[in-house]
Structure formats: structure tokens, C-alpha cells
Tab-separated table of C-alpha atoms in Angstrom:
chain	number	residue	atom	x	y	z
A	1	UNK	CA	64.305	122.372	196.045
A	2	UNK	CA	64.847	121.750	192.184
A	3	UNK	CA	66.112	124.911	190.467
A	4	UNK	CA	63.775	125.369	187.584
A	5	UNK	CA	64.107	126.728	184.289
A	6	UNK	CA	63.759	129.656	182.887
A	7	UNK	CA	61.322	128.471	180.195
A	8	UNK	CA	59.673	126.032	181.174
A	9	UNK	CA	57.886	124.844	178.140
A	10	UNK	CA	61.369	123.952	176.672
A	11	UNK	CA	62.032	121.289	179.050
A	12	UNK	CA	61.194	119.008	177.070
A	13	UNK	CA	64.018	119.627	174.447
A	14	UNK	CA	67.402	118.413	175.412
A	15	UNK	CA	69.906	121.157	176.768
A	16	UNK	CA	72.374	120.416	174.049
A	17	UNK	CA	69.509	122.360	171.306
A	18	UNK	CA	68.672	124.849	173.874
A	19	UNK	CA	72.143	127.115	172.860
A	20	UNK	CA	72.295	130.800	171.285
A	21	UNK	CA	74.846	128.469	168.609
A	22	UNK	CA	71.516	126.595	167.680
A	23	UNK	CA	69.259	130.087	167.476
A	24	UNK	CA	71.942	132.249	165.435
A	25	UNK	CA	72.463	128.775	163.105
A	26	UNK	CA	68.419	129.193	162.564
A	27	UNK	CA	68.744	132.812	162.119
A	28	UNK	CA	70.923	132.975	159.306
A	29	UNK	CA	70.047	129.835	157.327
A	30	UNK	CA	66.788	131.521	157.211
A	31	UNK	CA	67.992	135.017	156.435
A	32	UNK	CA	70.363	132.914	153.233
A	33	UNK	CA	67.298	131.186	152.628
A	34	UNK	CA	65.355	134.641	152.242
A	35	UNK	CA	67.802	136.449	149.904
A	36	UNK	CA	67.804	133.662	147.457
A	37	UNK	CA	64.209	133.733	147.134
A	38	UNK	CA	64.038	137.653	146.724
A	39	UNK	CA	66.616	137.546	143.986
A	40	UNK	CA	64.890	134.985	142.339
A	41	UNK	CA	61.553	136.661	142.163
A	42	UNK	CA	63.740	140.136	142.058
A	43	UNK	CA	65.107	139.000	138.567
A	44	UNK	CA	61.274	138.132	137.664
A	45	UNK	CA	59.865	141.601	138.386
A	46	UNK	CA	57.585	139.257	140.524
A	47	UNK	CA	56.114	140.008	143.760
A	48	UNK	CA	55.661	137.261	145.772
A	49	UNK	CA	55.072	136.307	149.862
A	50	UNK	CA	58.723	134.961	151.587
A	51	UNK	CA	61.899	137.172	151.526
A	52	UNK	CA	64.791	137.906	153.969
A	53	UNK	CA	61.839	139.210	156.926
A	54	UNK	CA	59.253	136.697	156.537
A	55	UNK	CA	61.343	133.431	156.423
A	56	UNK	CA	63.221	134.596	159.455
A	57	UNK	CA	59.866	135.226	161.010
A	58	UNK	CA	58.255	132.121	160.037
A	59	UNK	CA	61.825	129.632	161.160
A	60	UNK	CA	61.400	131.052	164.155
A	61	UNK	CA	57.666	130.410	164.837
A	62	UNK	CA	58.098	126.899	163.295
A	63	UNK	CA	60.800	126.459	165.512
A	64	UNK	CA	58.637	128.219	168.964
A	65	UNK	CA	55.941	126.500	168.065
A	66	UNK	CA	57.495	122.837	168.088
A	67	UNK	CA	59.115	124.109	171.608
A	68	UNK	CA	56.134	124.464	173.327
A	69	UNK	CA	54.555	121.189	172.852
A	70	UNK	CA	57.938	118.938	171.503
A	71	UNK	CA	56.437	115.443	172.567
A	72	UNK	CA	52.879	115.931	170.882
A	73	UNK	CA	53.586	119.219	168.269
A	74	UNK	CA	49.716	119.742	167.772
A	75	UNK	CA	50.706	123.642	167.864
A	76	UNK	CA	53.009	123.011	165.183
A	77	UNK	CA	51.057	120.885	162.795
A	78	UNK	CA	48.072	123.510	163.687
A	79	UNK	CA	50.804	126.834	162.397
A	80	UNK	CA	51.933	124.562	159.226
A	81	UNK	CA	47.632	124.193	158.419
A	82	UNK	CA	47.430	127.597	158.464
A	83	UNK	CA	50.479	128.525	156.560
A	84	UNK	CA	49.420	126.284	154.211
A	85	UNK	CA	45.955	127.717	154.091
A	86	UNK	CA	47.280	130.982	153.380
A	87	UNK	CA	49.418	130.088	150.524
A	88	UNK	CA	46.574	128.455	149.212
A	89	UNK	CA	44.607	131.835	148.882
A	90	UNK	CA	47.216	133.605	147.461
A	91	UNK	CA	48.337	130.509	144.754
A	92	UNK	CA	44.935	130.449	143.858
A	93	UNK	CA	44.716	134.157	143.671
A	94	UNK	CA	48.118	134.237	141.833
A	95	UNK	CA	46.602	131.878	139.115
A	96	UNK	CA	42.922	133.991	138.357
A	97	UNK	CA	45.624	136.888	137.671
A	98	UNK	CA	47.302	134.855	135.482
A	99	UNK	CA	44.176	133.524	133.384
A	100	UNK	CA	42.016	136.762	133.672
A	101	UNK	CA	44.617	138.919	132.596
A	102	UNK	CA	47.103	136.750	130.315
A	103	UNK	CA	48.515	139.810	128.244
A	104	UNK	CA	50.259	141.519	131.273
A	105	UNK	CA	53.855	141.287	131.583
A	106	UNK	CA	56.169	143.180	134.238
A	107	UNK	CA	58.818	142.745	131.387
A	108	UNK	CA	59.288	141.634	127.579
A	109	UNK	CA	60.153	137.852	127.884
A	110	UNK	CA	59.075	137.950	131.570
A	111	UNK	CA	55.444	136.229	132.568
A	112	UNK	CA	53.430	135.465	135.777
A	113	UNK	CA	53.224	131.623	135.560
A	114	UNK	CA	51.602	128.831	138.152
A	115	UNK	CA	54.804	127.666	139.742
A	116	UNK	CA	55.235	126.932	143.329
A	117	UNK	CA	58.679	128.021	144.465
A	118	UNK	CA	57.344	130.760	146.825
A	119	UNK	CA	54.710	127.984	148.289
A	120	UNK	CA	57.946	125.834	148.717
A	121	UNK	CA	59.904	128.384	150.135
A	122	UNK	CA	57.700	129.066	153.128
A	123	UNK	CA	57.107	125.648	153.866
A	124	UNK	CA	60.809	125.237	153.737
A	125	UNK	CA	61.437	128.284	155.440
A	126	UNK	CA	58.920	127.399	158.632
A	127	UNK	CA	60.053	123.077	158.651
A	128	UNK	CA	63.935	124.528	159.125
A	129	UNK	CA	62.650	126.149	162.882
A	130	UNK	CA	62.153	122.547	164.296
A	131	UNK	CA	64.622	120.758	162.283
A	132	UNK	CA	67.529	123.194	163.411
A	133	UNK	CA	66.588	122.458	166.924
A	134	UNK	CA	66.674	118.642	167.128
A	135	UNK	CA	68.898	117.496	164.244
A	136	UNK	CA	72.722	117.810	163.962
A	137	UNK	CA	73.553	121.259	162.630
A	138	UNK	CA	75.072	119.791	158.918
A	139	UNK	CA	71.481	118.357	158.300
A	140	UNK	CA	69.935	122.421	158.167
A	141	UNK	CA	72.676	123.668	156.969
A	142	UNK	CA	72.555	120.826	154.101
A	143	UNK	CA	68.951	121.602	153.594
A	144	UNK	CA	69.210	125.440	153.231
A	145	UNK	CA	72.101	125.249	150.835
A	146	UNK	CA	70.545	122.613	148.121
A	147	UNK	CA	67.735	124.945	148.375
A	148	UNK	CA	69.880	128.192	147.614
A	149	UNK	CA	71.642	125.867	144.803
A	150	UNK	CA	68.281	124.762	143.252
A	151	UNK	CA	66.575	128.264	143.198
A	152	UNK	CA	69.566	129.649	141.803
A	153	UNK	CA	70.179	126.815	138.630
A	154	UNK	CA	66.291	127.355	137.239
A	155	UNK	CA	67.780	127.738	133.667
A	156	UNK	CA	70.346	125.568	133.876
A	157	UNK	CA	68.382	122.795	135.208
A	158	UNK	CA	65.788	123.341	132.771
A	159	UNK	CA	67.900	123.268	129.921
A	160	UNK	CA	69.946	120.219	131.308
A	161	UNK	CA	66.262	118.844	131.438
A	162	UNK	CA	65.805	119.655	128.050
A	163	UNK	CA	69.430	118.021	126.670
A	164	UNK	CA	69.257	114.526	128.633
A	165	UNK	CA	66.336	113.230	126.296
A	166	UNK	CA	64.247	110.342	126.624
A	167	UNK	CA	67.134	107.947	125.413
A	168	UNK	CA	69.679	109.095	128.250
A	169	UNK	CA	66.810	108.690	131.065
A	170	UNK	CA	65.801	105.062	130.196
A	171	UNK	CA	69.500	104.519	129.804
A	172	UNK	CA	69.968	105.675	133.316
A	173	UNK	CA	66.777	103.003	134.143
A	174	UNK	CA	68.887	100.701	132.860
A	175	UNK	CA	72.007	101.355	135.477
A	176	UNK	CA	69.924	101.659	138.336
A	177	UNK	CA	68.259	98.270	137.156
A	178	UNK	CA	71.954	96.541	137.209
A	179	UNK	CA	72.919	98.353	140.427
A	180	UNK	CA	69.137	98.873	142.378
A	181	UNK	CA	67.552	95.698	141.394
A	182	UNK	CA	69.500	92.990	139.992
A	183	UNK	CA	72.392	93.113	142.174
A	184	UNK	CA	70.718	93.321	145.813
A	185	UNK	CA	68.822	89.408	144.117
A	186	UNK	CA	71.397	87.674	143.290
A	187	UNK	CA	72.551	84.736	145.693
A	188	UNK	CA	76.186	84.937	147.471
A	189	UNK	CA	77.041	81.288	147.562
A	190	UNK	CA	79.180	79.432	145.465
A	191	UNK	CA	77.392	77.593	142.779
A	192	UNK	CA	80.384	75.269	141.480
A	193	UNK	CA	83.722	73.643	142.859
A	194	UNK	CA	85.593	75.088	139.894
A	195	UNK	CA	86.012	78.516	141.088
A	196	UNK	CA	84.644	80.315	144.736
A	197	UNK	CA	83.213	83.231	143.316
A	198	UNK	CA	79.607	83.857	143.970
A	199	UNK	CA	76.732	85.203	141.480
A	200	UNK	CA	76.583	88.476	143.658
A	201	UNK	CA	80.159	88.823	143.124
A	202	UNK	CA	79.760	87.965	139.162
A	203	UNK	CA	77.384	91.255	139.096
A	204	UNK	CA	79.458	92.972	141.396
A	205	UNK	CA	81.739	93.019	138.781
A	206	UNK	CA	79.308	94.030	136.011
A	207	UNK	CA	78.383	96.720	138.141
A	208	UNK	CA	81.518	98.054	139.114
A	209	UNK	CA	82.663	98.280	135.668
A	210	UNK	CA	79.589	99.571	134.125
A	211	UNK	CA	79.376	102.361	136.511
A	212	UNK	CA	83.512	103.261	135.643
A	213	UNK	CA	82.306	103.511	131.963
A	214	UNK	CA	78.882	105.421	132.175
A	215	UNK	CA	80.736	107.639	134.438
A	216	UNK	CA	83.508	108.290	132.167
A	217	UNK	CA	80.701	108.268	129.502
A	218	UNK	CA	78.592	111.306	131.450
A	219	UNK	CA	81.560	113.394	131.710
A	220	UNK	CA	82.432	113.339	128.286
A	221	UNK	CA	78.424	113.608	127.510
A	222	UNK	CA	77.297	116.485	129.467
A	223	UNK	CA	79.848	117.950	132.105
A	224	UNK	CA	82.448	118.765	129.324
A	225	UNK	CA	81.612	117.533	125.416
A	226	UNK	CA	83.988	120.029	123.705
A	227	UNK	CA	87.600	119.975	124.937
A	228	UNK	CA	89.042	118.137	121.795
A	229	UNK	CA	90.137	115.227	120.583
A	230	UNK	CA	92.876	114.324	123.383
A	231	UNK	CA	90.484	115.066	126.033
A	232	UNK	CA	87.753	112.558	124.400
A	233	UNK	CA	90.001	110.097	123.335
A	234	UNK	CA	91.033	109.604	127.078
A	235	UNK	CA	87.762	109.089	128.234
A	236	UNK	CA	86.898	107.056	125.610
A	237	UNK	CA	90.192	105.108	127.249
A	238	UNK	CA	88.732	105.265	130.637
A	239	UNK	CA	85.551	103.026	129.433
A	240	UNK	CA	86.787	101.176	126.496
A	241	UNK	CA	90.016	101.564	124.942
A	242	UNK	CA	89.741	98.609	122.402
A	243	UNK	CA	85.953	100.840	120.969
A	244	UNK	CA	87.820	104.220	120.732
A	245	UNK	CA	90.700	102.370	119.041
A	246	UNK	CA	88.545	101.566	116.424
A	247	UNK	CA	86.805	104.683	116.235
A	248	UNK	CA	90.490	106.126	115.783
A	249	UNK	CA	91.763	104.052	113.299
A	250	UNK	CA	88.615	104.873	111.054
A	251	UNK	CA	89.365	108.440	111.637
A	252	UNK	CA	93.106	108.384	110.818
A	253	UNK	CA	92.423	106.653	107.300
A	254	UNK	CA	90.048	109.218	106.005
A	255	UNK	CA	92.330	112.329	107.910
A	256	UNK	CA	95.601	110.487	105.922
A	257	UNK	CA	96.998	109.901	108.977
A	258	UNK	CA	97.242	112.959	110.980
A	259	UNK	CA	99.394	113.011	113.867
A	260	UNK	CA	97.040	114.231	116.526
A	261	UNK	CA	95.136	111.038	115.696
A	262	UNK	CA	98.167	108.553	116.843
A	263	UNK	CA	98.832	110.921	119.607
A	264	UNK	CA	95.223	110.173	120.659
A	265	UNK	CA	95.284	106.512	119.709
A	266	UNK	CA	98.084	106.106	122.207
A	267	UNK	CA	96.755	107.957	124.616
A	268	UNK	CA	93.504	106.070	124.797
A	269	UNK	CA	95.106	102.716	125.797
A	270	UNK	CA	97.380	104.615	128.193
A	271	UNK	CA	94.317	105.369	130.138
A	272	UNK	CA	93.349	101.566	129.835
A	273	UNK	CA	96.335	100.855	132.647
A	274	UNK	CA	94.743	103.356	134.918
A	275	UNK	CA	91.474	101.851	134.222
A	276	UNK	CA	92.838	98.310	135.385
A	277	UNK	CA	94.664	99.414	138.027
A	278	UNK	CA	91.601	101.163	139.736
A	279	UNK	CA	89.335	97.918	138.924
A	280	UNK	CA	91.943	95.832	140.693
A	281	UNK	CA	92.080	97.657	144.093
A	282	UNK	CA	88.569	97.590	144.179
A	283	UNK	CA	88.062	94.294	144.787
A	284	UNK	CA	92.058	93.035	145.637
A	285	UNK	CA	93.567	96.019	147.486
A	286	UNK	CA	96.813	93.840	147.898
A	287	UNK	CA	97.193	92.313	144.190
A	288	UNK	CA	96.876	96.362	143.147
A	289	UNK	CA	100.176	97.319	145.198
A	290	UNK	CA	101.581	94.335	143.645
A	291	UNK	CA	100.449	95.792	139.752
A	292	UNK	CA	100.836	99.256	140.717
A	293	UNK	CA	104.676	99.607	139.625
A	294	UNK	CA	104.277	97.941	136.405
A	295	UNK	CA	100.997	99.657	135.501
A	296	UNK	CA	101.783	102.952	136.531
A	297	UNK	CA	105.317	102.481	134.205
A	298	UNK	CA	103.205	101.691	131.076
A	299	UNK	CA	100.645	104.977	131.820
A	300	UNK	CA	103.707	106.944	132.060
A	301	UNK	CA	105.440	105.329	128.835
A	302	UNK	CA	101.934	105.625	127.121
A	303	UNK	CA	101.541	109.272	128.336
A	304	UNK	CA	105.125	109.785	126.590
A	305	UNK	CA	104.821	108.379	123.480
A	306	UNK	CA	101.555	110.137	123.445
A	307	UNK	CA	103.057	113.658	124.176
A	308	UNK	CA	106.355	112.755	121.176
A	309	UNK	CA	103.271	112.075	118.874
A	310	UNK	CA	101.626	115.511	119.958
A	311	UNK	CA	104.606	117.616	119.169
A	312	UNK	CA	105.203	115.487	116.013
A	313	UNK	CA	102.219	116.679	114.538
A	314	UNK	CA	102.500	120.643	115.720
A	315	UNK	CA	100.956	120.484	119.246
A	316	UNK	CA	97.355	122.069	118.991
A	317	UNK	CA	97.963	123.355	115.879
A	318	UNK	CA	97.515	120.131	114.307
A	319	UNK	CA	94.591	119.157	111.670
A	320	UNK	CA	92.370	117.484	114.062
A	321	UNK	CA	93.482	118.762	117.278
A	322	UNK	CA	89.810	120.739	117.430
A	323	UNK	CA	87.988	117.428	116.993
A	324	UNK	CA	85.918	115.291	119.552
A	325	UNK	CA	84.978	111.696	119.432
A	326	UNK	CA	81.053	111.541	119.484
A	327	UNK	CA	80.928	109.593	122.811
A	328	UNK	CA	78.765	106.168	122.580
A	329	UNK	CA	77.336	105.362	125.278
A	330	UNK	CA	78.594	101.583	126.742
A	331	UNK	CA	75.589	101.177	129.362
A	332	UNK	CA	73.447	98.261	127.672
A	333	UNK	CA	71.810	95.092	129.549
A	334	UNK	CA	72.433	93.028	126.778
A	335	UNK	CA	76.479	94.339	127.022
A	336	UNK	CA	76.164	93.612	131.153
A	337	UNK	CA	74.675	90.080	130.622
A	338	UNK	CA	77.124	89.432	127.495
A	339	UNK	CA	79.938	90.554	130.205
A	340	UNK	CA	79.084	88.666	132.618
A	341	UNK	CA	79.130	85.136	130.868
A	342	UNK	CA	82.213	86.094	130.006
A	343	UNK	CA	83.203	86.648	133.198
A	344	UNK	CA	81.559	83.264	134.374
A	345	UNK	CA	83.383	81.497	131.753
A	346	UNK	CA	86.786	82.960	132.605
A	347	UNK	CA	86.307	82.713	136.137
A	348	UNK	CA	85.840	78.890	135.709
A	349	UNK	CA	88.395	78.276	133.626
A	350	UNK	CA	91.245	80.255	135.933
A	351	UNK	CA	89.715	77.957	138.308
A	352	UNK	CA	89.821	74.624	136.205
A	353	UNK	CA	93.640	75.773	134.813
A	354	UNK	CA	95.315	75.949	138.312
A	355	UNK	CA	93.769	72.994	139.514
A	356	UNK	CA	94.645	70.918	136.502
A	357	UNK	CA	97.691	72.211	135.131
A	358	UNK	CA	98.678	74.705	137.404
A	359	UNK	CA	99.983	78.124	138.028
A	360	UNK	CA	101.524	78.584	134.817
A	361	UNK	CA	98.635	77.489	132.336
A	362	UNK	CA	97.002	81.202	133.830
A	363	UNK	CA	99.448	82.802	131.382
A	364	UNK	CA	97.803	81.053	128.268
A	365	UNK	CA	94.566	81.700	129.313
A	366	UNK	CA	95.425	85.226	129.994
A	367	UNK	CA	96.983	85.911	126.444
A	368	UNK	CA	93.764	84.009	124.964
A	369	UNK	CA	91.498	86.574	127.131
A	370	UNK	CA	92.750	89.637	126.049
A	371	UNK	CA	92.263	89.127	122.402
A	372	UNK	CA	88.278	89.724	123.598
A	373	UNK	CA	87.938	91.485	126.422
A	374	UNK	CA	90.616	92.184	129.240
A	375	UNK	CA	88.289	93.304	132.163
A	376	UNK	CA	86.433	90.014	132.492
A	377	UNK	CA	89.904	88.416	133.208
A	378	UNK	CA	91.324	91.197	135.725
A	379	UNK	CA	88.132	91.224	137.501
A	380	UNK	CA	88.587	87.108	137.600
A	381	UNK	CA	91.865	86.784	138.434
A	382	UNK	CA	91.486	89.546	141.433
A	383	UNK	CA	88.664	87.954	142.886
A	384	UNK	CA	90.329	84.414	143.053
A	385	UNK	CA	94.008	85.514	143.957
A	386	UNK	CA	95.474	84.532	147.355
A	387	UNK	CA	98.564	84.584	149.151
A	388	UNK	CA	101.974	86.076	147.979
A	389	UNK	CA	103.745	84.028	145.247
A	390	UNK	CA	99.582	83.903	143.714
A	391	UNK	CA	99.773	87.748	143.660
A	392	UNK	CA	102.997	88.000	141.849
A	393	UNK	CA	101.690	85.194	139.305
A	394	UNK	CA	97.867	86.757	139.431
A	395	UNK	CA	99.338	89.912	138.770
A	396	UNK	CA	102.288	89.016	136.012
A	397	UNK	CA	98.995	86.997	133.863
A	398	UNK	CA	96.937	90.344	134.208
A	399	UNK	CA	100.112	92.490	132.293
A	400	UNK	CA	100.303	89.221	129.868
A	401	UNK	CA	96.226	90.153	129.496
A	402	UNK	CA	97.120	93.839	128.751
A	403	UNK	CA	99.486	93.100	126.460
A	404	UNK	CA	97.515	90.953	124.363
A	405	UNK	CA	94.854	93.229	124.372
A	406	UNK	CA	97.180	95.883	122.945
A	407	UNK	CA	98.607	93.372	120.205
A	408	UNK	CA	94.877	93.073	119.441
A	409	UNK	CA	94.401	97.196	119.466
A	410	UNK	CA	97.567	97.139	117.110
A	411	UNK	CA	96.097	94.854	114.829
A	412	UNK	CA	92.947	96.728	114.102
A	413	UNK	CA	94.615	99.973	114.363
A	414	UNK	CA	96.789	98.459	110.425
A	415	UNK	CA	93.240	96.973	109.769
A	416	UNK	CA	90.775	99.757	109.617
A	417	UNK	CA	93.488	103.178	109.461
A	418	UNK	CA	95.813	101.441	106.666
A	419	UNK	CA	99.145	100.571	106.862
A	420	UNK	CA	100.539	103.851	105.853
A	421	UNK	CA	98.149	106.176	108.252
A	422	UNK	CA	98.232	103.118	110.476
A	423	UNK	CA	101.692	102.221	111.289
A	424	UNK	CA	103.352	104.862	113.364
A	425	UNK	CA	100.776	104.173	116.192
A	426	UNK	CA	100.849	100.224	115.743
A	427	UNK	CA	103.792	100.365	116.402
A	428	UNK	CA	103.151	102.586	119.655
A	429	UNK	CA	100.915	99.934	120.764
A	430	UNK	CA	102.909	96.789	120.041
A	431	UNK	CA	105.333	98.155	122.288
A	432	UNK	CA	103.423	98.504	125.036
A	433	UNK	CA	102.522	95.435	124.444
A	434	UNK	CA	106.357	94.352	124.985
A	435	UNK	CA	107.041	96.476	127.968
A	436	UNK	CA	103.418	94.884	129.426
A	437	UNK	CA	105.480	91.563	129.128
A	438	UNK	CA	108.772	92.773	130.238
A	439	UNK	CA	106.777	93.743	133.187
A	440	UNK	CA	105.027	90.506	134.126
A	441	UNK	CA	108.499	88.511	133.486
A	442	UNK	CA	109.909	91.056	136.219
A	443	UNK	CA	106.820	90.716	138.839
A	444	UNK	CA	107.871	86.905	138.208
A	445	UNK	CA	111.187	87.787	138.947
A	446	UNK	CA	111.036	89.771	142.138
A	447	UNK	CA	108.632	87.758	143.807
């Protein structure tokens, strides 16, 4: 004779969820659950239903109630109607307070309003009893502590709300356009014999760079906009060193040159060898060890001729050491579609250049492509390299890339800061530009 259980209408549960673990787990995510809510409406002076008794009480008859009938929950859909009918009464009662008697306040600056956190909160509070006894224990615990973390940032959520803007939201529709839309459309076959990279992996590319720069873009934007002009500058680095050179130069001919501006200037394409180096493992995990020696030497020697710069000039004492770069933001579709062409027309001619004239014509190209835009030509070059003499020569035309790039950032630093305000940090960046070089010559070398 079968041994039977205990409680019988829980057989249909497995025995896994049938544990005191799963009960205490229910307990006190409900209890958590309950004390936010009663310091939220606590700090209101507002009395509303839900606190750390009734959301205990109600987790546990959400979750008794799904127990007894777990294969058709009638019982429970029947307890959530009548919670729900019951907060219904007292919203709607909540609200004729609120319109028949508009002038009363609990506290200056403090007023009954038509908002439906405590509704939530019940709901929430009675869903977690079944969801804590069928689901994996992270996804309650997950659930009770975003809704802890969202009762608790009311102000700073609103005001966040109220800094984004209309401009930064339809920006943000514009990213999740290139990433949600776009990129899941776009075929993943070869269309030409000149090079093997697909359309998908074309906006792959846009994608992966445009998310690099709005990210570096947000930070600097919203998580922290004031920590000077170091702080911005290498940012500004992170999603377009050749923009915030500009930017810079402009700055350092109306400041007279100050050194905290060169230190900055320097600083900014620093960054930019990071910024490849990241961009390269991404898609060529193997051509990044190969850079990684030669473009972690050039952040370092960029970090130190940024630091001599910074003491030059006083340290943070500096005229201009208090100032931030007004971040632009670099997420545009016409920028993505511009970028991609590029890429497109770099991609085919890497392709077209080893087939016709070999390894060594990738140099020229390279040299030609960083006088526009350097990332279109990484991104190219990692995609299409192969093998381990084409990683030494992949990577040595990226540095040659770089340092054209920087011989370009040198050139408009003397244009638009001056030759005397100017010179100290084209110099800076021209030699970069040689050590970016001296590196690809020894990636040649070694390999």
C-alpha cells in the first residue's frame, strides 16, 4: 500500500517546491516587499492597504491557493478577481477623496494623488505566492528586488524622466532601429567575390561600434556629466577621438594654450588604442592577442605623455582643469549608413588589394584609410584576416591605420588651436604616430 502524503492537495506540485527553503524564501521576499511599501507611503503621511502583515498574508494565500488546484488554478484566478475587486473600491474611493476634498494635505508639499503603487503592490505581493513555488528561486528574488529598487527611486526616476527629453528618446529609437530592426533583416551571404563579408556582418559592425560610442556617450551624458575636462576628454576618446580633437584644438586657441588642454588632447587619442583594441577582439579574438602588445604600449605611452602634460600645467590647479566637453551625441542613421559604405568600400578594396597586388599593398590602403576614418578599416581588416603570417600583416596595417589617423589628429590639432597653442600636443600626437609604426614594423618582424 502507497504511503500517502500528508497534504494531499499538493501532489500535484513537484517535491523539489514542496521545501520549508521555498516557504521561508516566500516569507521574507514578501515581508522586504512590505517594508518598502510602508516607507514609501510612511514618507507620504499616506495611509494606504499593503504593508509588512498584509503582503505576507496575501503571498501566502496566492501561493495556497495555486496549491490546491496547480493543474487548473480556478481558485487562484477566483482570489486575484477578488483582490482586484477590492482595490478597485478603495482606488475609486481614494480618488472621490481626492476630488471632493482637494485642499487637504497630511503635509505642506505632500498631496493625496491617483497613483497606483499600492494597487501594484498587492497584486505583486499575492502573484510572488505561486511564482516562488514553481520558478527557480533567482526569478522571485529578482522580482521582489526591482520592485524594492523602483519604489524606492520615485524622485530620481522622475527627474531622470524629466532630463532625457524628447531628443534623447527618439535618439534611443534610433539605436534600437540599427540594433532591433535593421540588423535581424539583413541577408548573411556574400554578395561579391571581392571580399567574404556578408551585409549582416557590414551592420554588425555599425552596430557594434555605434553601441561603444552611445555608451561612452550616456556615461558622459547622464551617469557622470561633471568630473572635468580629463574625465570628458577620455570619453570623448572612447567614441571619437578625431571629433574631441577638434573640439580641443578650438578650445586651446581661445584658452592660449593651456596645458590641461594638451594633457587632454593626448589623452583622448590614448583612449582611441583601447577603443581599437576592444573592437578587434570582438569580432577577431586571435588578431587582438596579436595587437594587444603594441596597442596596449601606445595607451601606456599616451597615458604618460598625458600625465607630463598634467603636471606641466599645475595638476588640477590648472586654468581649465574644472572644464567639461559638452558631449555630442554620435548616434545618427545618416552617420551609421555613411559608416557603413565606408566600410563596404574598404572591405572591397582589402579584398581587391591582396588579390591583385598582394599582402603588402594593405599597408597603402591602410595609411589612405586613416586619414578618414580608422574604424571602418579595423573592423575590415578583422573580419577578413586568416591564418598566422595574415594576423601579423592584418595587424601591423591596423597600427599603420592608427598612425595615420594620429598624423591626421596632429594636423588639425596646428590647424584649428594655432601653431603656438597648438604645437606642444602635435607634437604628442605625431609621435604616437611614430611609435604606431615602430610597432607594426616590429609585429612584421616577430612574426
Amino acid at each position: 500500500m502507497e504511503e500517502q502524503t500528508a497534504l494531499p492537495f499538493l501532489d500535484g506540485l513537484p517535491d523539489a517546491l514542496l521545501s520549508p527553503e521555498r516557504l521561508a524564501v516566500l516569507l521574507g521576499l514578501s515581508f522586504f516587499l512590505g517594508l518598502a511599501f510602508e516607507e514609501y507611503f510612511g514618507q507620504r503621511r499616506l495611509k494606504a492597504p499593503g504593508g509588512v502583515r498584509t503582503f505576507p498574508l496575501l503571498a501566502l494565500a496566492g501561493g495556497l491557493l495555486y496549491a490546491l488546484m496547480p493543474d487548473m488554478p480556478l481558485l487562484f484566478l477566483g482570489g486575484l478577481f477578488v483582490l482586484g475587486a477590492w482595490l478597485a473600491i478603495w482606488y475609486r474611493y481614494r480618488l472621490e477623496i481626492q476630488f471632493a476634498e482637494p485642499r487637504i494635505e497630511h503635509e505642506p508639499g505632500i498631496r493625496l494623488d491617483g497613483g497606483i503603487m499600492a494597487l501594484v503592490g498587492n497584486l505583486l505581493a499575492y502573484l510572488l505566492g505561486p511564482v516562488t513555488l514553481t520558478q527557480p528561486l533567482w526569478v522571485p528574488v529578482a522580482i521582489a528586488v526591482t520592485a524594492v529598487l523602483l519604489t524606492g527611486a520615485r524622485e530620481r526616476l522622475h527627474n531622470f524622466a524629466e532630463t532625457v527629453g524628447g531628443t534623447e528618446l527618439a535618439t534611443l529609437a534610433k539605436f534600437l532601429i540599427i540594433i532591433g530592426i535593421v540588423l535581424p533583416l539583413v541577408p548573411d551571404e556574400p554578395v561579391t567575390n571581392l571580399t567574404s563579408i556578408t551585409p549582416y556582418q557590414v551592420w554588425l559592425a555599425v552596430v557594434v561600434v555605434s553601441t561603444l560610442s552611445y555608451a561612452s556617450y550616456l556615461v558622459q551624458r547622464f551617469v557622470a556629466p561633471r568630473h572635468g575636462l580629463l574625465y570628458s576628454a577620455a570619453l570623448g576618446g572612447l567614441y571619437s577621438s578625431t571629433a574631441t580633437t577638434v573640439v580641443l584644438s578650438r578650445r586651446a586657441r581661445a584658452s592660449g594654450g593651456a596645458p590641461m588642454l594638451h594633457a587632454a588632447l593626448v589623452l583622448s587619442t590614448g583612449v582611441m588604442f583601447l577603443r581599437i583594441l576592444i573592437v578587434v577582439a570582438i569580432f577577431n579574438l586571435a588578431l587582438a592577442k596579436v595587437l594587444a602588445p603594441s596597442l596596449l604600449s601606445l595607451l601606456t605611452a599616451g597615458l604618460v605623455i598625458a600625465t607630463l602634460l598634467y603636471w606641466r600645467g599645475g595638476g588640477a590647479a590648472s586654468a581649465g582643469a574644472e572644464e567639461v566637453l559638452p558631449p555630442s551625441n554620435p548616434l545618427e542613421i545618416q552617420t551609421a549608413l555613411v559608416f557603413a559604405l565606408l566600410f563596404i568600400a574598404l572591405s572591397v578594396g582589402v579584398g581587391w588589394a591582396r588579390t591583385e597586388f598582394g599582402e603588402g599593398s594593405l599597408f597603402a590602403l591602410a595609411a589612405l584609410a586613416g586619414v578618414t576614418d580608422v574604424d571602418p578599416l579595423v573592423l575590415s581588416v578583422a573580419q577578413e584576416a586568416q591564418g598566422a603570417s595574415p594576423f601579423a600583416v592584418s595587424a601591423a596595417a591596423i597600427l599603420i591605420a592608427a598612425a595615420s589617423n594620429n598624423v591626421l589628429k596632429g594636423v588639425y590639432t596646428l590647424s584649428f588651436a594655432g601653431r603656438a597653442a597648438g604645437i606642444v600636443p602635435a607634437i604628442a600626437l605625431l609621435s604616437l604616430a611614430l611609435g604606431g609604426i615602430a610597432a607594426a614594423v616590429m609585429t612584421l618582424s616577430l612574426a
